[in-house]
Amino acid sequence: MKFLDGGYEELQLDIVGFLAILGESSVLVQSQVAALSKFFLLPRLLPAPQALIRTTRPERLEPSTGKVVGAHSGVLRDHVNHLAHLLHSNNNRPLPAYSVTCKRITWNPGAESNVDARPISPMSALSVLGCVMSIALLVLAIRLNDGFALLAVLALSFLSTIIGIANRWFLKLPKRDQDRPVPPADVVICYPNGAFLIIKCTEEIARELYWHPDECIYWVNDSIYRLISLLGTLILMFGVICLGNATLDLQLGFAASYIILNAAYWAVAALNPQRNWNLTRYSVHEVRYDDGAVNKTFTAALWKAIAATQSVHWARVGRIPPSSRAWDKWLDDAEREAKTGGPAWDEKGDEVKHSPDWQYDVKLSEYLAQPGSPTDYC
């Protein structure tokens, strides 16, 4: 069986330009945190640069699914902010169903005053790798006297810098201007699988992570961004045309470079996103709950969450349990029983005490069995 009867020169790689525009999904996954890093401005080979040449830019970081409620303030959000999700995620694995987890978040003394990208991270390593490949191809194009390859390297490399300027942004955390008294800032996050995450923190931290949106403040305004996007599109088309007219040796070099880069971007996209974010501003402490974390039913998890917060205000505001007279009566009893054992958290906030001994399931069954009470899930 033969493939190249005429030898190496018959190998056709005119389609190698398509390799330069493949891999959009892996590039977009970490594009926002990548744009926070100074390495994002490096001239380099970048897979699928058209993925970052969009008509509009994201106005905020993508939130996650969940319901966030102020345990005592009653503030409600129908999503979990991106930074908060990063702090609480465990390699992007959800909390076990019907679990109750307690955490305490504080500021790290002497840490960064803002949230940024890690100076050294997998994403910055990808930028350096792309820059090294650009330099290698540039030297090879000059040595082999390949003009089209030289133009392709310059166009596709400096395209990444132009895209970087257009998408560069920074995150501005909110500052509390007033010092008026506010309710305790504890937060309860309710996930679709019935899991509860209870956060003990200050009002300032709650505003930074849960209440204020993660807004992206860009270097350039929208009008300039559209002009840069147009310029970037033209440069991309020019670079792909030059790449298609390069010699076979250089086309092989470009093909190998883009295959390696696509594989590297895919691998980094599969890593924990926390590896790319500098979240040293916050210190997260896992708090031991004497009752344990995992429960068998939604009602058991709800009762433990109420016992830990000693409030049902958040459950009503967030419409966590079903809306019925039976559940309203049960919530009133649950709040009263939760307060019988004294403070739920110890003085240092390192432990949540055992919830009061109350037959919550028996009481709920009793209320649901009363005439006129609809049957709700339990």
mmCIF file of C-alpha atoms in Angstrom:
data_model
loop_
_atom_site.group_PDB
_atom_site.id
_atom_site.type_symbol
_atom_site.label_atom_id
_atom_site.label_comp_id
_atom_site.label_asym_id
_atom_site.label_seq_id
_atom_site.Cartn_x
_atom_site.Cartn_y
_atom_site.Cartn_z
ATOM 1 C CA MET A 1 0.000 0.000 0.000
ATOM 2 C CA LYS A 2 1.444 3.357 -1.067
ATOM 3 C CA PHE A 3 0.525 6.869 -0.052
ATOM 4 C CA LEU A 4 3.086 9.262 -1.587
ATOM 5 C CA ASP A 5 4.236 7.833 -4.917
ATOM 6 C CA GLY A 6 5.973 11.066 -5.886
ATOM 7 C CA GLY A 7 7.703 11.501 -2.545
ATOM 8 C CA TYR A 8 7.485 14.020 0.273
ATOM 9 C CA GLU A 9 6.721 16.923 -2.068
ATOM 10 C CA GLU A 10 3.294 15.510 -2.940
ATOM 11 C CA LEU A 11 2.027 15.872 0.640
ATOM 12 C CA GLN A 12 -0.788 18.470 0.594
ATOM 13 C CA LEU A 13 -1.363 20.606 3.691
ATOM 14 C CA ASP A 14 -3.451 23.406 2.216
ATOM 15 C CA ILE A 15 -6.048 22.655 4.876
ATOM 16 C CA VAL A 16 -3.578 23.451 7.682
ATOM 17 C CA GLY A 17 -5.193 26.900 8.009
ATOM 18 C CA PHE A 18 -8.233 25.233 9.518
ATOM 19 C CA LEU A 19 -6.103 24.011 12.430
ATOM 20 C CA ALA A 20 -5.577 27.658 13.379
ATOM 21 C CA ILE A 21 -9.293 28.170 13.979
ATOM 22 C CA LEU A 22 -10.136 24.910 15.783
ATOM 23 C CA GLY A 23 -10.625 24.551 19.552
ATOM 24 C CA GLU A 24 -13.080 27.329 20.417
ATOM 25 C CA SER A 25 -14.615 25.627 23.445
ATOM 26 C CA SER A 26 -11.323 24.988 25.250
ATOM 27 C CA VAL A 27 -10.203 28.583 24.613
ATOM 28 C CA LEU A 28 -13.447 30.113 25.880
ATOM 29 C CA VAL A 29 -13.628 28.077 29.108
ATOM 30 C CA GLN A 30 -10.851 30.060 30.809
ATOM 31 C CA SER A 31 -10.855 33.152 28.587
ATOM 32 C CA GLN A 32 -12.074 35.571 31.278
ATOM 33 C CA VAL A 33 -9.435 34.704 33.867
ATOM 34 C CA ALA A 34 -6.810 34.581 31.102
ATOM 35 C CA ALA A 35 -7.701 38.164 30.138
ATOM 36 C CA LEU A 36 -6.901 39.258 33.703
ATOM 37 C CA SER A 37 -3.268 38.182 33.306
ATOM 38 C CA LYS A 38 -0.536 40.312 31.752
ATOM 39 C CA PHE A 39 0.582 37.223 29.831
ATOM 40 C CA PHE A 40 -2.611 37.613 27.786
ATOM 41 C CA LEU A 41 -0.915 40.469 25.895
ATOM 42 C CA LEU A 42 2.032 38.359 24.718
ATOM 43 C CA PRO A 43 2.304 38.012 20.921
ATOM 44 C CA ARG A 44 1.852 34.290 20.417
ATOM 45 C CA LEU A 45 0.074 31.558 18.521
ATOM 46 C CA LEU A 46 -3.460 31.236 19.859
ATOM 47 C CA PRO A 47 -5.850 28.443 18.823
ATOM 48 C CA ALA A 48 -9.241 29.625 17.559
ATOM 49 C CA PRO A 49 -8.593 33.373 17.991
ATOM 50 C CA GLN A 50 -11.976 34.082 16.394
ATOM 51 C CA ALA A 51 -13.599 32.794 19.611
ATOM 52 C CA LEU A 52 -12.411 35.996 21.318
ATOM 53 C CA ILE A 53 -13.468 38.271 18.447
ATOM 54 C CA ARG A 54 -17.097 38.685 19.448
ATOM 55 C CA THR A 55 -19.697 41.329 18.703
ATOM 56 C CA THR A 56 -20.165 41.880 22.458
ATOM 57 C CA ARG A 57 -18.114 41.085 25.540
ATOM 58 C CA PRO A 58 -19.417 39.469 28.742
ATOM 59 C CA GLU A 59 -20.590 42.127 31.185
ATOM 60 C CA ARG A 60 -20.040 39.874 34.200
ATOM 61 C CA LEU A 61 -18.507 36.558 35.124
ATOM 62 C CA GLU A 62 -20.758 33.596 34.477
ATOM 63 C CA PRO A 63 -22.766 32.683 37.630
ATOM 64 C CA SER A 64 -23.593 29.168 38.775
ATOM 65 C CA THR A 65 -26.861 27.479 39.636
ATOM 66 C CA GLY A 66 -28.111 27.943 43.174
ATOM 67 C CA LYS A 67 -30.188 30.186 45.398
ATOM 68 C CA VAL A 68 -28.360 32.546 47.774
ATOM 69 C CA VAL A 69 -30.296 33.950 50.737
ATOM 70 C CA GLY A 70 -29.229 36.178 53.611
ATOM 71 C CA ALA A 71 -29.907 34.094 56.719
ATOM 72 C CA HIS A 72 -31.082 37.140 58.673
ATOM 73 C CA SER A 73 -31.125 39.984 56.144
ATOM 74 C CA GLY A 74 -33.480 38.300 53.687
ATOM 75 C CA VAL A 75 -31.452 39.397 50.639
ATOM 76 C CA LEU A 76 -32.096 36.966 47.772
ATOM 77 C CA ARG A 77 -30.162 36.067 44.626
ATOM 78 C CA ASP A 78 -31.251 33.362 42.178
ATOM 79 C CA HIS A 79 -27.668 32.448 41.297
ATOM 80 C CA VAL A 80 -24.251 31.965 42.872
ATOM 81 C CA ASN A 81 -21.632 34.523 41.821
ATOM 82 C CA HIS A 82 -18.621 33.158 39.979
ATOM 83 C CA LEU A 83 -16.055 34.063 42.666
ATOM 84 C CA ALA A 84 -18.184 32.531 45.411
ATOM 85 C CA HIS A 85 -18.580 29.353 43.376
ATOM 86 C CA LEU A 86 -14.795 29.175 42.894
ATOM 87 C CA LEU A 87 -14.207 29.448 46.635
ATOM 88 C CA HIS A 88 -16.715 26.738 47.478
ATOM 89 C CA SER A 89 -16.217 24.335 44.583
ATOM 90 C CA ASN A 90 -14.388 21.078 45.112
ATOM 91 C CA ASN A 91 -12.887 20.415 41.672
ATOM 92 C CA ASN A 92 -16.270 21.441 40.258
ATOM 93 C CA ARG A 93 -17.959 18.521 42.032
ATOM 94 C CA PRO A 94 -21.371 19.354 43.526
ATOM 95 C CA LEU A 95 -22.086 18.905 47.207
ATOM 96 C CA PRO A 96 -23.762 15.588 48.079
ATOM 97 C CA ALA A 97 -27.558 15.640 47.845
ATOM 98 C CA TYR A 98 -29.308 16.701 51.066
ATOM 99 C CA SER A 99 -26.030 17.615 52.739
ATOM 100 C CA VAL A 100 -25.487 20.535 55.128
ATOM 101 C CA THR A 101 -22.022 22.094 55.092
ATOM 102 C CA CYS A 102 -20.854 25.027 57.200
ATOM 103 C CA LYS A 103 -17.914 27.310 56.370
ATOM 104 C CA ARG A 104 -16.394 30.485 57.793
ATOM 105 C CA ILE A 105 -14.786 33.032 55.458
ATOM 106 C CA THR A 106 -12.398 35.758 56.598
ATOM 107 C CA TRP A 107 -9.900 38.090 54.989
ATOM 108 C CA ASN A 108 -6.270 37.003 55.016
ATOM 109 C CA PRO A 109 -4.142 39.640 56.781
ATOM 110 C CA GLY A 110 -1.737 41.279 54.350
ATOM 111 C CA ALA A 111 -3.247 39.555 51.315
ATOM 112 C CA GLU A 112 -4.094 41.195 47.997
ATOM 113 C CA SER A 113 -6.764 43.888 48.175
ATOM 114 C CA ASN A 114 -8.386 42.596 45.022
ATOM 115 C CA VAL A 115 -8.994 39.390 43.093
ATOM 116 C CA ASP A 116 -6.821 38.771 40.055
ATOM 117 C CA ALA A 117 -5.286 36.004 37.975
ATOM 118 C CA ARG A 118 -2.409 34.025 39.441
ATOM 119 C CA PRO A 119 0.944 35.360 38.179
ATOM 120 C CA ILE A 120 2.107 31.796 37.547
ATOM 121 C CA SER A 121 -0.667 29.435 36.462
ATOM 122 C CA PRO A 122 -1.512 26.884 33.761
ATOM 123 C CA MET A 123 -3.034 29.671 31.650
ATOM 124 C CA SER A 124 0.099 31.815 31.838
ATOM 125 C CA ALA A 125 2.144 28.736 30.905
ATOM 126 C CA LEU A 126 -0.005 28.338 27.785
ATOM 127 C CA SER A 127 0.694 31.952 26.812
ATOM 128 C CA VAL A 128 4.433 31.408 27.180
ATOM 129 C CA LEU A 129 4.217 28.162 25.185
ATOM 130 C CA GLY A 130 2.414 29.934 22.346
ATOM 131 C CA CYS A 131 5.006 32.725 22.373
ATOM 132 C CA VAL A 132 7.883 30.237 22.213
ATOM 133 C CA MET A 133 6.255 28.504 19.250
ATOM 134 C CA SER A 134 5.832 31.848 17.468
ATOM 135 C CA ILE A 135 9.518 32.651 17.939
ATOM 136 C CA ALA A 136 10.556 29.189 16.704
ATOM 137 C CA LEU A 137 8.398 29.479 13.575
ATOM 138 C CA LEU A 138 9.625 33.026 12.973
ATOM 139 C CA VAL A 139 13.264 31.897 13.068
ATOM 140 C CA LEU A 140 12.478 28.924 10.830
ATOM 141 C CA ALA A 141 10.663 31.114 8.284
ATOM 142 C CA ILE A 142 13.634 33.510 8.108
ATOM 143 C CA ARG A 143 16.176 30.680 7.744
ATOM 144 C CA LEU A 144 14.158 28.999 4.979
ATOM 145 C CA ASN A 145 13.485 32.341 3.302
ATOM 146 C CA ASP A 146 9.715 31.721 3.340
ATOM 147 C CA GLY A 147 8.021 35.119 3.010
ATOM 148 C CA PHE A 148 4.433 33.892 3.303
ATOM 149 C CA ALA A 149 5.263 31.913 6.460
ATOM 150 C CA LEU A 150 6.942 35.002 7.915
ATOM 151 C CA LEU A 151 3.829 37.095 7.271
ATOM 152 C CA ALA A 152 1.612 34.331 8.713
ATOM 153 C CA VAL A 153 3.652 34.145 11.931
ATOM 154 C CA LEU A 154 3.632 37.916 12.404
ATOM 155 C CA ALA A 155 -0.068 38.275 11.620
ATOM 156 C CA LEU A 156 -1.306 35.378 13.759
ATOM 157 C CA SER A 157 1.037 36.226 16.654
ATOM 158 C CA PHE A 158 0.286 39.939 16.929
ATOM 159 C CA LEU A 159 -3.405 39.131 16.489
ATOM 160 C CA SER A 160 -3.333 37.679 20.000
ATOM 161 C CA THR A 161 -1.951 40.963 21.366
ATOM 162 C CA ILE A 162 -4.663 42.952 19.604
ATOM 163 C CA ILE A 163 -7.306 40.579 20.974
ATOM 164 C CA GLY A 164 -5.711 40.868 24.404
ATOM 165 C CA ILE A 165 -6.022 44.658 24.426
ATOM 166 C CA ALA A 166 -9.669 44.424 23.353
ATOM 167 C CA ASN A 167 -10.589 41.881 26.057
ATOM 168 C CA ARG A 168 -8.336 43.018 28.915
ATOM 169 C CA TRP A 169 -10.360 43.811 32.029
ATOM 170 C CA PHE A 170 -10.138 44.094 35.798
ATOM 171 C CA LEU A 171 -12.429 43.306 38.686
ATOM 172 C CA LYS A 172 -13.473 46.014 41.120
ATOM 173 C CA LEU A 173 -14.732 44.764 44.463
ATOM 174 C CA PRO A 174 -17.418 46.869 46.173
ATOM 175 C CA LYS A 175 -16.558 49.053 49.147
ATOM 176 C CA ARG A 176 -19.009 49.683 51.935
ATOM 177 C CA ASP A 177 -19.433 53.434 52.330
ATOM 178 C CA GLN A 178 -21.871 53.513 55.246
ATOM 179 C CA ASP A 179 -21.235 52.168 58.720
ATOM 180 C CA ARG A 180 -24.866 51.850 59.767
ATOM 181 C CA PRO A 181 -25.967 48.794 61.778
ATOM 182 C CA VAL A 182 -26.964 45.784 59.663
ATOM 183 C CA PRO A 183 -28.289 42.306 60.481
ATOM 184 C CA PRO A 184 -25.788 39.434 60.795
ATOM 185 C CA ALA A 185 -24.337 38.746 57.352
ATOM 186 C CA ASP A 186 -24.583 34.936 57.417
ATOM 187 C CA VAL A 187 -25.483 33.438 54.045
ATOM 188 C CA VAL A 188 -27.300 30.251 53.066
ATOM 189 C CA ILE A 189 -26.805 28.749 49.602
ATOM 190 C CA CYS A 190 -29.432 26.255 48.468
ATOM 191 C CA TYR A 191 -28.508 23.988 45.574
ATOM 192 C CA PRO A 192 -30.920 22.193 43.210
ATOM 193 C CA ASN A 193 -29.996 18.780 44.636
ATOM 194 C CA GLY A 194 -31.233 19.778 48.111
ATOM 195 C CA ALA A 195 -27.787 20.561 49.541
ATOM 196 C CA PHE A 196 -27.278 23.545 51.853
ATOM 197 C CA LEU A 197 -24.095 25.558 52.346
ATOM 198 C CA ILE A 198 -24.060 27.913 55.334
ATOM 199 C CA ILE A 199 -21.499 30.705 55.328
ATOM 200 C CA LYS A 200 -20.479 32.784 58.329
ATOM 201 C CA CYS A 201 -18.768 36.026 57.272
ATOM 202 C CA THR A 202 -18.783 39.800 57.651
ATOM 203 C CA GLU A 203 -21.076 42.168 55.782
ATOM 204 C CA GLU A 204 -18.142 43.370 53.633
ATOM 205 C CA ILE A 205 -17.244 39.848 52.522
ATOM 206 C CA ALA A 206 -20.894 38.985 51.861
ATOM 207 C CA ARG A 207 -21.211 41.979 49.547
ATOM 208 C CA GLU A 208 -18.011 41.115 47.688
ATOM 209 C CA LEU A 209 -18.848 37.469 47.118
ATOM 210 C CA TYR A 210 -22.623 37.092 47.114
ATOM 211 C CA TRP A 211 -24.563 40.314 46.678
ATOM 212 C CA HIS A 212 -22.515 42.478 44.320
ATOM 213 C CA PRO A 213 -22.298 41.188 40.716
ATOM 214 C CA ASP A 214 -18.886 40.161 39.370
ATOM 215 C CA GLU A 215 -18.722 43.004 36.841
ATOM 216 C CA CYS A 216 -16.036 43.085 34.142
ATOM 217 C CA ILE A 217 -14.514 46.568 33.750
ATOM 218 C CA TYR A 218 -12.691 46.645 30.421
ATOM 219 C CA TRP A 219 -9.702 48.699 29.321
ATOM 220 C CA VAL A 220 -11.398 49.958 26.155
ATOM 221 C CA ASN A 221 -15.002 51.003 25.579
ATOM 222 C CA ASP A 222 -17.434 49.194 23.295
ATOM 223 C CA SER A 223 -16.885 51.435 20.273
ATOM 224 C CA ILE A 224 -13.114 50.903 20.289
ATOM 225 C CA TYR A 225 -13.670 47.212 20.951
ATOM 226 C CA ARG A 226 -15.762 46.850 17.787
ATOM 227 C CA LEU A 227 -13.081 48.573 15.722
ATOM 228 C CA ILE A 228 -10.413 46.297 17.182
ATOM 229 C CA SER A 229 -12.618 43.270 16.480
ATOM 230 C CA LEU A 230 -12.958 44.326 12.852
ATOM 231 C CA LEU A 231 -9.199 44.795 12.569
ATOM 232 C CA GLY A 232 -8.616 41.436 14.234
ATOM 233 C CA THR A 233 -10.956 39.696 11.792
ATOM 234 C CA LEU A 234 -9.077 41.138 8.812
ATOM 235 C CA ILE A 235 -5.706 40.161 10.294
ATOM 236 C CA LEU A 236 -6.961 36.632 10.958
ATOM 237 C CA MET A 237 -8.107 36.197 7.350
ATOM 238 C CA PHE A 238 -4.823 37.618 6.076
ATOM 239 C CA GLY A 239 -2.826 35.287 8.309
ATOM 240 C CA VAL A 240 -4.758 32.192 7.228
ATOM 241 C CA ILE A 241 -4.285 33.093 3.541
ATOM 242 C CA CYS A 242 -0.532 33.526 4.064
ATOM 243 C CA LEU A 243 -0.401 30.259 5.976
ATOM 244 C CA GLY A 244 -2.038 28.451 3.054
ATOM 245 C CA ASN A 245 0.691 29.739 0.713
ATOM 246 C CA ALA A 246 3.650 28.872 2.957
ATOM 247 C CA THR A 247 6.085 26.137 2.020
ATOM 248 C CA LEU A 248 5.451 22.563 3.068
ATOM 249 C CA ASP A 249 8.121 22.605 5.782
ATOM 250 C CA LEU A 250 6.589 25.633 7.480
ATOM 251 C CA GLN A 251 3.071 24.278 7.083
ATOM 252 C CA LEU A 252 4.201 21.156 8.914
ATOM 253 C CA GLY A 253 5.621 23.380 11.660
ATOM 254 C CA PHE A 254 2.362 25.309 11.983
ATOM 255 C CA ALA A 255 0.335 22.093 11.974
ATOM 256 C CA ALA A 256 2.434 20.572 14.765
ATOM 257 C CA SER A 257 2.252 23.802 16.785
ATOM 258 C CA TYR A 258 -1.528 24.097 16.600
ATOM 259 C CA ILE A 259 -2.057 20.414 17.384
ATOM 260 C CA ILE A 260 0.128 20.739 20.502
ATOM 261 C CA LEU A 261 -1.549 23.995 21.545
ATOM 262 C CA ASN A 262 -5.061 22.598 21.101
ATOM 263 C CA ALA A 263 -4.180 19.580 23.221
ATOM 264 C CA ALA A 264 -2.618 21.820 25.888
ATOM 265 C CA TYR A 265 -5.624 24.166 25.997
ATOM 266 C CA TRP A 266 -7.981 21.205 26.296
ATOM 267 C CA ALA A 267 -5.929 19.791 29.189
ATOM 268 C CA VAL A 268 -5.897 23.126 31.044
ATOM 269 C CA ALA A 269 -9.645 23.554 30.497
ATOM 270 C CA ALA A 270 -10.154 20.233 32.306
ATOM 271 C CA LEU A 271 -8.244 21.419 35.404
ATOM 272 C CA ASN A 272 -9.787 22.997 38.479
ATOM 273 C CA PRO A 273 -10.425 26.701 37.622
ATOM 274 C CA GLN A 274 -9.012 27.686 41.020
ATOM 275 C CA ARG A 275 -5.521 26.994 39.664
ATOM 276 C CA ASN A 276 -5.771 30.158 37.540
ATOM 277 C CA TRP A 277 -7.343 32.533 40.075
ATOM 278 C CA ASN A 278 -5.571 34.414 42.853
ATOM 279 C CA LEU A 279 -8.066 34.081 45.715
ATOM 280 C CA THR A 280 -5.559 34.526 48.545
ATOM 281 C CA ARG A 281 -7.592 37.525 49.737
ATOM 282 C CA TYR A 282 -9.985 35.052 51.367
ATOM 283 C CA SER A 283 -9.431 32.342 53.932
ATOM 284 C CA VAL A 284 -12.041 29.565 53.941
ATOM 285 C CA HIS A 285 -12.373 27.428 57.061
ATOM 286 C CA GLU A 286 -14.385 24.216 57.077
ATOM 287 C CA VAL A 287 -16.581 24.227 60.178
ATOM 288 C CA ARG A 288 -17.412 20.945 61.864
ATOM 289 C CA TYR A 289 -21.109 20.270 62.304
ATOM 290 C CA ASP A 290 -21.756 17.842 65.169
ATOM 291 C CA ASP A 291 -24.821 16.476 63.381
ATOM 292 C CA GLY A 292 -22.804 15.417 60.351
ATOM 293 C CA ALA A 293 -23.169 16.619 56.779
ATOM 294 C CA VAL A 294 -25.097 13.981 54.829
ATOM 295 C CA ASN A 295 -28.829 13.394 55.297
ATOM 296 C CA LYS A 296 -31.359 11.023 53.768
ATOM 297 C CA THR A 297 -34.214 13.466 53.117
ATOM 298 C CA PHE A 298 -34.779 17.093 52.206
ATOM 299 C CA THR A 299 -36.648 17.677 55.466
ATOM 300 C CA ALA A 300 -33.689 16.463 57.540
ATOM 301 C CA ALA A 301 -31.317 18.743 55.644
ATOM 302 C CA LEU A 302 -33.684 21.716 55.984
ATOM 303 C CA TRP A 303 -34.049 21.166 59.734
ATOM 304 C CA LYS A 304 -30.266 21.034 60.232
ATOM 305 C CA ALA A 305 -29.822 24.217 58.191
ATOM 306 C CA ILE A 306 -32.486 25.964 60.281
ATOM 307 C CA ALA A 307 -30.856 24.733 63.495
ATOM 308 C CA ALA A 308 -27.471 26.078 62.351
ATOM 309 C CA THR A 309 -28.866 29.516 61.446
ATOM 310 C CA GLN A 310 -31.595 29.595 64.147
ATOM 311 C CA SER A 311 -33.837 31.320 61.644
ATOM 312 C CA VAL A 312 -36.517 30.368 59.116
ATOM 313 C CA HIS A 313 -36.665 33.837 57.581
ATOM 314 C CA TRP A 314 -34.284 32.804 54.789
ATOM 315 C CA ALA A 315 -36.303 29.659 54.047
ATOM 316 C CA ARG A 316 -39.475 31.695 53.613
ATOM 317 C CA VAL A 317 -37.840 34.462 51.586
ATOM 318 C CA GLY A 318 -36.135 31.968 49.288
ATOM 319 C CA ARG A 319 -39.264 29.809 49.074
ATOM 320 C CA ILE A 320 -37.163 26.786 49.912
ATOM 321 C CA PRO A 321 -39.930 24.512 51.299
ATOM 322 C CA PRO A 322 -43.362 24.182 49.684
ATOM 323 C CA SER A 323 -45.835 26.977 50.349
ATOM 324 C CA SER A 324 -48.660 25.525 52.447
ATOM 325 C CA ARG A 325 -50.249 25.898 55.883
ATOM 326 C CA ALA A 326 -48.690 22.643 57.060
ATOM 327 C CA TRP A 327 -45.181 23.766 56.159
ATOM 328 C CA ASP A 328 -45.782 27.231 57.631
ATOM 329 C CA LYS A 329 -46.705 25.671 60.958
ATOM 330 C CA TRP A 330 -43.693 23.381 60.766
ATOM 331 C CA LEU A 331 -41.364 26.316 60.074
ATOM 332 C CA ASP A 332 -42.717 28.193 63.109
ATOM 333 C CA ASP A 333 -42.060 25.150 65.297
ATOM 334 C CA ALA A 334 -38.629 24.599 63.749
ATOM 335 C CA GLU A 335 -37.473 28.136 64.544
ATOM 336 C CA ARG A 336 -38.714 27.887 68.106
ATOM 337 C CA GLU A 337 -37.030 24.515 68.650
ATOM 338 C CA ALA A 338 -33.770 25.691 67.033
ATOM 339 C CA LYS A 339 -33.414 28.469 69.618
ATOM 340 C CA THR A 340 -33.934 26.252 72.654
ATOM 341 C CA GLY A 341 -30.354 25.012 72.766
ATOM 342 C CA GLY A 342 -28.611 28.395 72.916
ATOM 343 C CA PRO A 343 -26.215 29.720 70.233
ATOM 344 C CA ALA A 344 -25.617 27.202 67.452
ATOM 345 C CA TRP A 345 -22.036 28.312 66.710
ATOM 346 C CA ASP A 346 -19.255 28.362 69.270
ATOM 347 C CA GLU A 347 -17.556 31.656 70.129
ATOM 348 C CA LYS A 348 -14.675 31.159 67.669
ATOM 349 C CA GLY A 349 -16.962 30.062 64.845
ATOM 350 C CA ASP A 350 -15.082 26.764 64.445
ATOM 351 C CA GLU A 351 -17.917 24.401 65.322
ATOM 352 C CA VAL A 352 -21.684 24.146 64.950
ATOM 353 C CA LYS A 353 -23.239 22.400 67.904
ATOM 354 C CA HIS A 354 -25.596 19.447 67.746
ATOM 355 C CA SER A 355 -29.105 20.523 66.780
ATOM 356 C CA PRO A 356 -31.805 20.262 69.480
ATOM 357 C CA ASP A 357 -33.447 16.865 69.821
ATOM 358 C CA TRP A 358 -36.721 17.402 67.978
ATOM 359 C CA GLN A 359 -38.808 14.947 66.007
ATOM 360 C CA TYR A 360 -39.075 17.163 62.970
ATOM 361 C CA ASP A 361 -40.316 14.418 60.654
ATOM 362 C CA VAL A 362 -43.067 13.295 63.037
ATOM 363 C CA LYS A 363 -44.251 16.878 63.466
ATOM 364 C CA LEU A 364 -44.346 17.485 59.712
ATOM 365 C CA SER A 365 -46.304 14.253 59.132
ATOM 366 C CA GLU A 366 -48.759 15.355 61.783
ATOM 367 C CA TYR A 367 -49.361 18.709 60.105
ATOM 368 C CA LEU A 368 -49.605 17.185 56.624
ATOM 369 C CA ALA A 369 -52.197 14.687 57.876
ATOM 370 C CA GLN A 370 -54.522 17.438 59.078
ATOM 371 C CA PRO A 371 -57.639 17.996 56.937
ATOM 372 C CA GLY A 372 -57.134 20.511 54.153
ATOM 373 C CA SER A 373 -53.331 20.119 54.078
ATOM 374 C CA PRO A 374 -51.914 19.198 50.659
ATOM 375 C CA THR A 375 -49.384 16.393 50.447
ATOM 376 C CA ASP A 376 -45.939 17.909 49.875
ATOM 377 C CA TYR A 377 -42.552 16.303 49.396
ATOM 378 C CA CYS A 378 -40.607 15.534 52.525
#
